[in-house]
């Protein structure tokens, strides 16, 4: 059918795009956004968000937003883990490498999205009962233009152009420096309580609290974010990025430990 042909073309195109753009682990992390940029797999756009509503002066019954429990960023993390931990058997002599390759890239990206407050929250008002799409409709006087982008950029004026591949060494060094800086300021020991929360749905609730208390606090639509707002926001971003990194590392340990156990069981059987 025409629909099948369209999806097949999208699949082939996305595979080619992976081959052209994924030169190192830093670029794996943005592959899921690459699909959107190149208009591949638009049907998976919903995997980047979990729009938990924040009711701002509106009766919840008037809100038109509908949450889909099986089509959001939390669901995508859970499904990615299931795929990556699955060790067969596969039908038709298939080894599952393609699925694992895809879902590994989704996992890396979606764990990051999951910790960005405006990927798991959206503000609903009487003027906007459909809500603001995670701050994408919350316009501000800033180079970021909208609140969502400001938080995607972690309040930074430096926005690396990821369309240029491979990333040059200056860009890689910049992000490696940020990783060292953030993890030094927020070591695992400092985030021990947060890391005890293993359920992704509960993690999303905690990130929602950040959106309520920080993201939509002290800023108005159409106005310029204050330096105080950006300073507070940057501190939150650093903590969330470090937390996401630790949780992703824990996921990797879980995946590969599970695979080793499965392989040992196969050898002994």
GROMACS .gro file of C-alpha atoms in nm:
model
  269
    1UNK     CA    1   0.000   0.000   0.000
    2UNK     CA    2   0.099   0.365  -0.028
    3UNK     CA    3   0.130   0.392   0.351
    4UNK     CA    4   0.360   0.091   0.367
    5UNK     CA    5   0.576   0.238   0.090
    6UNK     CA    6   0.603   0.570   0.274
    7UNK     CA    7   0.712   0.400   0.597
    8UNK     CA    8   0.957   0.180   0.410
    9UNK     CA    9   1.114   0.484   0.245
   10UNK     CA   10   1.133   0.656   0.584
   11UNK     CA   11   1.301   0.353   0.735
   12UNK     CA   12   1.559   0.325   0.457
   13UNK     CA   13   1.619   0.699   0.469
   14UNK     CA   14   1.672   0.698   0.843
   15UNK     CA   15   1.921   0.410   0.816
   16UNK     CA   16   2.115   0.605   0.554
   17UNK     CA   17   2.102   0.913   0.778
   18UNK     CA   18   2.252   0.712   1.064
   19UNK     CA   19   2.538   0.603   0.842
   20UNK     CA   20   2.602   0.960   0.731
   21UNK     CA   21   2.581   1.134   1.069
   22UNK     CA   22   2.667   0.900   1.356
   23UNK     CA   23   3.043   0.930   1.368
   24UNK     CA   24   3.088   0.906   1.746
   25UNK     CA   25   2.888   0.859   2.067
   26UNK     CA   26   2.822   1.233   2.096
   27UNK     CA   27   2.631   1.220   1.771
   28UNK     CA   28   2.437   0.908   1.869
   29UNK     CA   29   2.269   1.121   2.134
   30UNK     CA   30   2.104   1.356   1.884
   31UNK     CA   31   2.004   1.095   1.627
   32UNK     CA   32   1.641   1.095   1.744
   33UNK     CA   33   1.623   1.467   1.667
   34UNK     CA   34   1.795   1.408   1.335
   35UNK     CA   35   1.495   1.201   1.231
   36UNK     CA   36   1.269   1.499   1.292
   37UNK     CA   37   1.498   1.739   1.107
   38UNK     CA   38   1.507   1.512   0.804
   39UNK     CA   39   1.132   1.440   0.829
   40UNK     CA   40   1.194   1.068   0.887
   41UNK     CA   41   0.970   0.889   1.133
   42UNK     CA   42   0.754   1.190   1.220
   43UNK     CA   43   0.517   0.937   1.371
   44UNK     CA   44   0.765   0.900   1.661
   45UNK     CA   45   0.774   1.269   1.754
   46UNK     CA   46   0.550   1.197   2.051
   47UNK     CA   47   0.825   0.982   2.201
   48UNK     CA   48   1.010   1.300   2.300
   49UNK     CA   49   0.748   1.432   2.541
   50UNK     CA   50   0.519   1.347   2.829
   51UNK     CA   51   0.299   1.652   2.866
   52UNK     CA   52   0.188   1.638   3.228
   53UNK     CA   53  -0.041   1.940   3.274
   54UNK     CA   54   0.024   2.232   3.505
   55UNK     CA   55  -0.311   2.403   3.568
   56UNK     CA   56  -0.262   2.780   3.581
   57UNK     CA   57  -0.595   2.942   3.663
   58UNK     CA   58  -0.795   2.691   3.461
   59UNK     CA   59  -1.047   2.429   3.565
   60UNK     CA   60  -0.885   2.090   3.483
   61UNK     CA   61  -1.212   1.981   3.323
   62UNK     CA   62  -1.169   2.257   3.063
   63UNK     CA   63  -0.828   2.132   2.951
   64UNK     CA   64  -0.839   1.959   2.612
   65UNK     CA   65  -0.498   1.791   2.641
   66UNK     CA   66  -0.508   1.411   2.643
   67UNK     CA   67  -0.217   1.206   2.776
   68UNK     CA   68  -0.137   0.883   2.593
   69UNK     CA   69   0.019   0.632   2.837
   70UNK     CA   70   0.183   0.436   2.554
   71UNK     CA   71   0.312   0.719   2.336
   72UNK     CA   72   0.549   0.943   2.529
   73UNK     CA   73   0.909   0.984   2.640
   74UNK     CA   74   0.873   0.768   2.950
   75UNK     CA   75   0.721   0.484   2.750
   76UNK     CA   76   1.002   0.514   2.495
   77UNK     CA   77   1.268   0.474   2.768
   78UNK     CA   78   1.093   0.166   2.904
   79UNK     CA   79   1.049   0.010   2.559
   80UNK     CA   80   1.408   0.086   2.465
   81UNK     CA   81   1.525  -0.097   2.775
   82UNK     CA   82   1.306  -0.396   2.694
   83UNK     CA   83   1.451  -0.421   2.346
   84UNK     CA   84   1.810  -0.379   2.460
   85UNK     CA   85   1.774  -0.642   2.734
   86UNK     CA   86   1.602  -0.893   2.507
   87UNK     CA   87   1.841  -1.168   2.403
   88UNK     CA   88   1.624  -1.377   2.175
   89UNK     CA   89   1.519  -1.604   2.035
   90UNK     CA   90   1.444  -1.399   1.724
   91UNK     CA   91   1.226  -1.525   1.438
   92UNK     CA   92   1.346  -1.594   1.086
   93UNK     CA   93   1.712  -1.633   1.190
   94UNK     CA   94   1.718  -1.264   1.273
   95UNK     CA   95   1.983  -1.139   1.518
   96UNK     CA   96   1.804  -0.826   1.643
   97UNK     CA   97   2.102  -0.598   1.582
   98UNK     CA   98   1.903  -0.342   1.383
   99UNK     CA   99   1.640  -0.304   1.655
  100UNK     CA  100   1.903  -0.275   1.926
  101UNK     CA  101   2.095  -0.018   1.724
  102UNK     CA  102   1.783   0.193   1.688
  103UNK     CA  103   1.669   0.162   2.046
  104UNK     CA  104   2.014   0.233   2.190
  105UNK     CA  105   2.009   0.569   2.014
  106UNK     CA  106   1.656   0.636   2.133
  107UNK     CA  107   1.749   0.546   2.490
  108UNK     CA  108   2.045   0.783   2.501
  109UNK     CA  109   1.836   1.068   2.362
  110UNK     CA  110   1.515   1.006   2.554
  111UNK     CA  111   1.683   0.977   2.893
  112UNK     CA  112   1.811   1.327   2.827
  113UNK     CA  113   1.469   1.452   2.717
  114UNK     CA  114   1.309   1.293   3.021
  115UNK     CA  115   1.517   1.514   3.251
  116UNK     CA  116   1.444   1.840   3.068
  117UNK     CA  117   1.144   1.977   3.264
  118UNK     CA  118   0.962   2.106   2.958
  119UNK     CA  119   0.969   1.762   2.799
  120UNK     CA  120   0.753   1.627   3.083
  121UNK     CA  121   0.533   1.927   3.162
  122UNK     CA  122   0.306   2.174   2.987
  123UNK     CA  123   0.123   2.482   3.115
  124UNK     CA  124  -0.252   2.508   3.068
  125UNK     CA  125  -0.439   2.839   3.099
  126UNK     CA  126  -0.790   2.970   3.023
  127UNK     CA  127  -0.652   3.129   2.704
  128UNK     CA  128  -0.474   2.807   2.608
  129UNK     CA  129  -0.680   2.506   2.721
  130UNK     CA  130  -0.485   2.288   2.478
  131UNK     CA  131  -0.174   2.389   2.684
  132UNK     CA  132   0.153   2.539   2.566
  133UNK     CA  133   0.323   2.226   2.422
  134UNK     CA  134   0.593   2.213   2.685
  135UNK     CA  135   0.675   2.582   2.656
  136UNK     CA  136   0.696   2.576   2.276
  137UNK     CA  137   0.405   2.822   2.264
  138UNK     CA  138   0.540   3.030   2.555
  139UNK     CA  139   0.710   3.307   2.357
  140UNK     CA  140   0.985   3.517   2.517
  141UNK     CA  141   1.209   3.808   2.423
  142UNK     CA  142   1.530   3.610   2.388
  143UNK     CA  143   1.740   3.455   2.108
  144UNK     CA  144   1.580   3.123   2.205
  145UNK     CA  145   1.240   3.280   2.112
  146UNK     CA  146   1.039   3.035   2.323
  147UNK     CA  147   1.069   2.901   2.675
  148UNK     CA  148   1.117   2.542   2.563
  149UNK     CA  149   1.422   2.628   2.352
  150UNK     CA  150   1.572   2.831   2.636
  151UNK     CA  151   1.568   2.520   2.854
  152UNK     CA  152   1.682   2.296   2.568
  153UNK     CA  153   1.984   2.525   2.541
  154UNK     CA  154   2.034   2.514   2.921
  155UNK     CA  155   2.018   2.896   2.926
  156UNK     CA  156   2.333   2.904   2.713
  157UNK     CA  157   2.413   3.158   2.443
  158UNK     CA  158   2.640   2.903   2.280
  159UNK     CA  159   2.432   2.666   2.070
  160UNK     CA  160   2.645   2.415   1.879
  161UNK     CA  161   2.532   2.356   1.520
  162UNK     CA  162   2.474   1.982   1.522
  163UNK     CA  163   2.385   1.983   1.152
  164UNK     CA  164   2.755   2.002   1.070
  165UNK     CA  165   2.897   1.651   1.084
  166UNK     CA  166   3.123   1.517   1.207
  167UNK     CA  167   3.145   1.743   1.510
  168UNK     CA  168   3.479   1.919   1.518
  169UNK     CA  169   3.721   1.868   1.805
  170UNK     CA  170   3.640   2.209   1.951
  171UNK     CA  171   3.274   2.111   1.989
  172UNK     CA  172   3.361   1.774   2.141
  173UNK     CA  173   3.608   1.933   2.383
  174UNK     CA  174   3.345   2.190   2.482
  175UNK     CA  175   3.096   1.920   2.582
  176UNK     CA  176   3.357   1.704   2.751
  177UNK     CA  177   3.447   2.007   2.959
  178UNK     CA  178   3.084   2.060   3.056
  179UNK     CA  179   3.052   1.695   3.157
  180UNK     CA  180   3.352   1.722   3.388
  181UNK     CA  181   3.225   2.049   3.533
  182UNK     CA  182   2.871   1.923   3.597
  183UNK     CA  183   2.971   1.589   3.749
  184UNK     CA  184   3.226   1.760   3.973
  185UNK     CA  185   2.959   1.996   4.104
  186UNK     CA  186   2.698   1.717   4.124
  187UNK     CA  187   2.873   1.385   4.202
  188UNK     CA  188   2.665   1.070   4.246
  189UNK     CA  189   2.686   1.104   4.623
  190UNK     CA  190   2.513   1.441   4.606
  191UNK     CA  191   2.225   1.295   4.403
  192UNK     CA  192   2.192   0.973   4.603
  193UNK     CA  193   1.829   1.035   4.701
  194UNK     CA  194   1.723   1.106   4.342
  195UNK     CA  195   1.909   0.800   4.214
  196UNK     CA  196   1.714   0.577   4.451
  197UNK     CA  197   1.405   0.651   4.241
  198UNK     CA  198   1.415   0.380   3.975
  199UNK     CA  199   1.063   0.404   3.831
  200UNK     CA  200   1.071   0.632   3.521
  201UNK     CA  201   0.711   0.739   3.583
  202UNK     CA  202   0.798   0.856   3.934
  203UNK     CA  203   1.109   1.029   3.797
  204UNK     CA  204   0.881   1.221   3.559
  205UNK     CA  205   0.663   1.335   3.851
  206UNK     CA  206   0.970   1.475   4.025
  207UNK     CA  207   1.077   1.659   3.711
  208UNK     CA  208   0.723   1.797   3.683
  209UNK     CA  209   0.774   1.954   4.026
  210UNK     CA  210   1.075   2.139   3.887
  211UNK     CA  211   0.860   2.279   3.607
  212UNK     CA  212   0.602   2.396   3.860
  213UNK     CA  213   0.845   2.552   4.106
  214UNK     CA  214   1.115   2.687   3.875
  215UNK     CA  215   1.048   2.683   3.501
  216UNK     CA  216   0.720   2.876   3.498
  217UNK     CA  217   0.806   3.082   3.806
  218UNK     CA  218   0.947   3.433   3.770
  219UNK     CA  219   0.894   3.468   3.396
  220UNK     CA  220   0.615   3.611   3.182
  221UNK     CA  221   0.517   3.554   2.822
  222UNK     CA  222   0.658   3.809   2.580
  223UNK     CA  223   0.917   3.937   2.827
  224UNK     CA  224   1.292   3.896   2.854
  225UNK     CA  225   1.408   3.633   3.104
  226UNK     CA  226   1.594   3.800   3.389
  227UNK     CA  227   1.953   3.715   3.467
  228UNK     CA  228   1.836   3.580   3.802
  229UNK     CA  229   1.595   3.346   3.622
  230UNK     CA  230   1.868   3.223   3.387
  231UNK     CA  231   2.112   3.173   3.674
  232UNK     CA  232   1.862   2.962   3.867
  233UNK     CA  233   1.768   2.776   3.551
  234UNK     CA  234   2.129   2.695   3.469
  235UNK     CA  235   2.182   2.545   3.814
  236UNK     CA  236   1.877   2.323   3.760
  237UNK     CA  237   2.000   2.224   3.414
  238UNK     CA  238   2.342   2.124   3.545
  239UNK     CA  239   2.186   1.904   3.810
  240UNK     CA  240   1.938   1.745   3.569
  241UNK     CA  241   2.207   1.676   3.308
  242UNK     CA  242   2.430   1.509   3.567
  243UNK     CA  243   2.134   1.307   3.699
  244UNK     CA  244   2.041   1.196   3.347
  245UNK     CA  245   2.400   1.087   3.286
  246UNK     CA  246   2.413   0.878   3.601
  247UNK     CA  247   2.080   0.714   3.524
  248UNK     CA  248   2.189   0.639   3.168
  249UNK     CA  249   2.506   0.481   3.305
  250UNK     CA  250   2.295   0.268   3.538
  251UNK     CA  251   2.082   0.161   3.243
  252UNK     CA  252   2.394   0.053   3.055
  253UNK     CA  253   2.509  -0.152   3.353
  254UNK     CA  254   2.167  -0.316   3.370
  255UNK     CA  255   2.162  -0.392   2.997
  256UNK     CA  256   2.507  -0.544   2.976
  257UNK     CA  257   2.483  -0.729   3.306
  258UNK     CA  258   2.160  -0.884   3.182
  259UNK     CA  259   2.324  -0.985   2.854
  260UNK     CA  260   2.618  -1.147   3.033
  261UNK     CA  261   2.378  -1.344   3.254
  262UNK     CA  262   2.181  -1.462   2.949
  263UNK     CA  263   2.496  -1.566   2.764
  264UNK     CA  264   2.625  -1.754   3.068
  265UNK     CA  265   2.293  -1.936   3.099
  266UNK     CA  266   2.307  -2.036   2.732
  267UNK     CA  267   2.659  -2.170   2.772
  268UNK     CA  268   2.563  -2.374   3.078
  269UNK     CA  269   2.241  -2.510   2.929
   0.00000   0.00000   0.00000
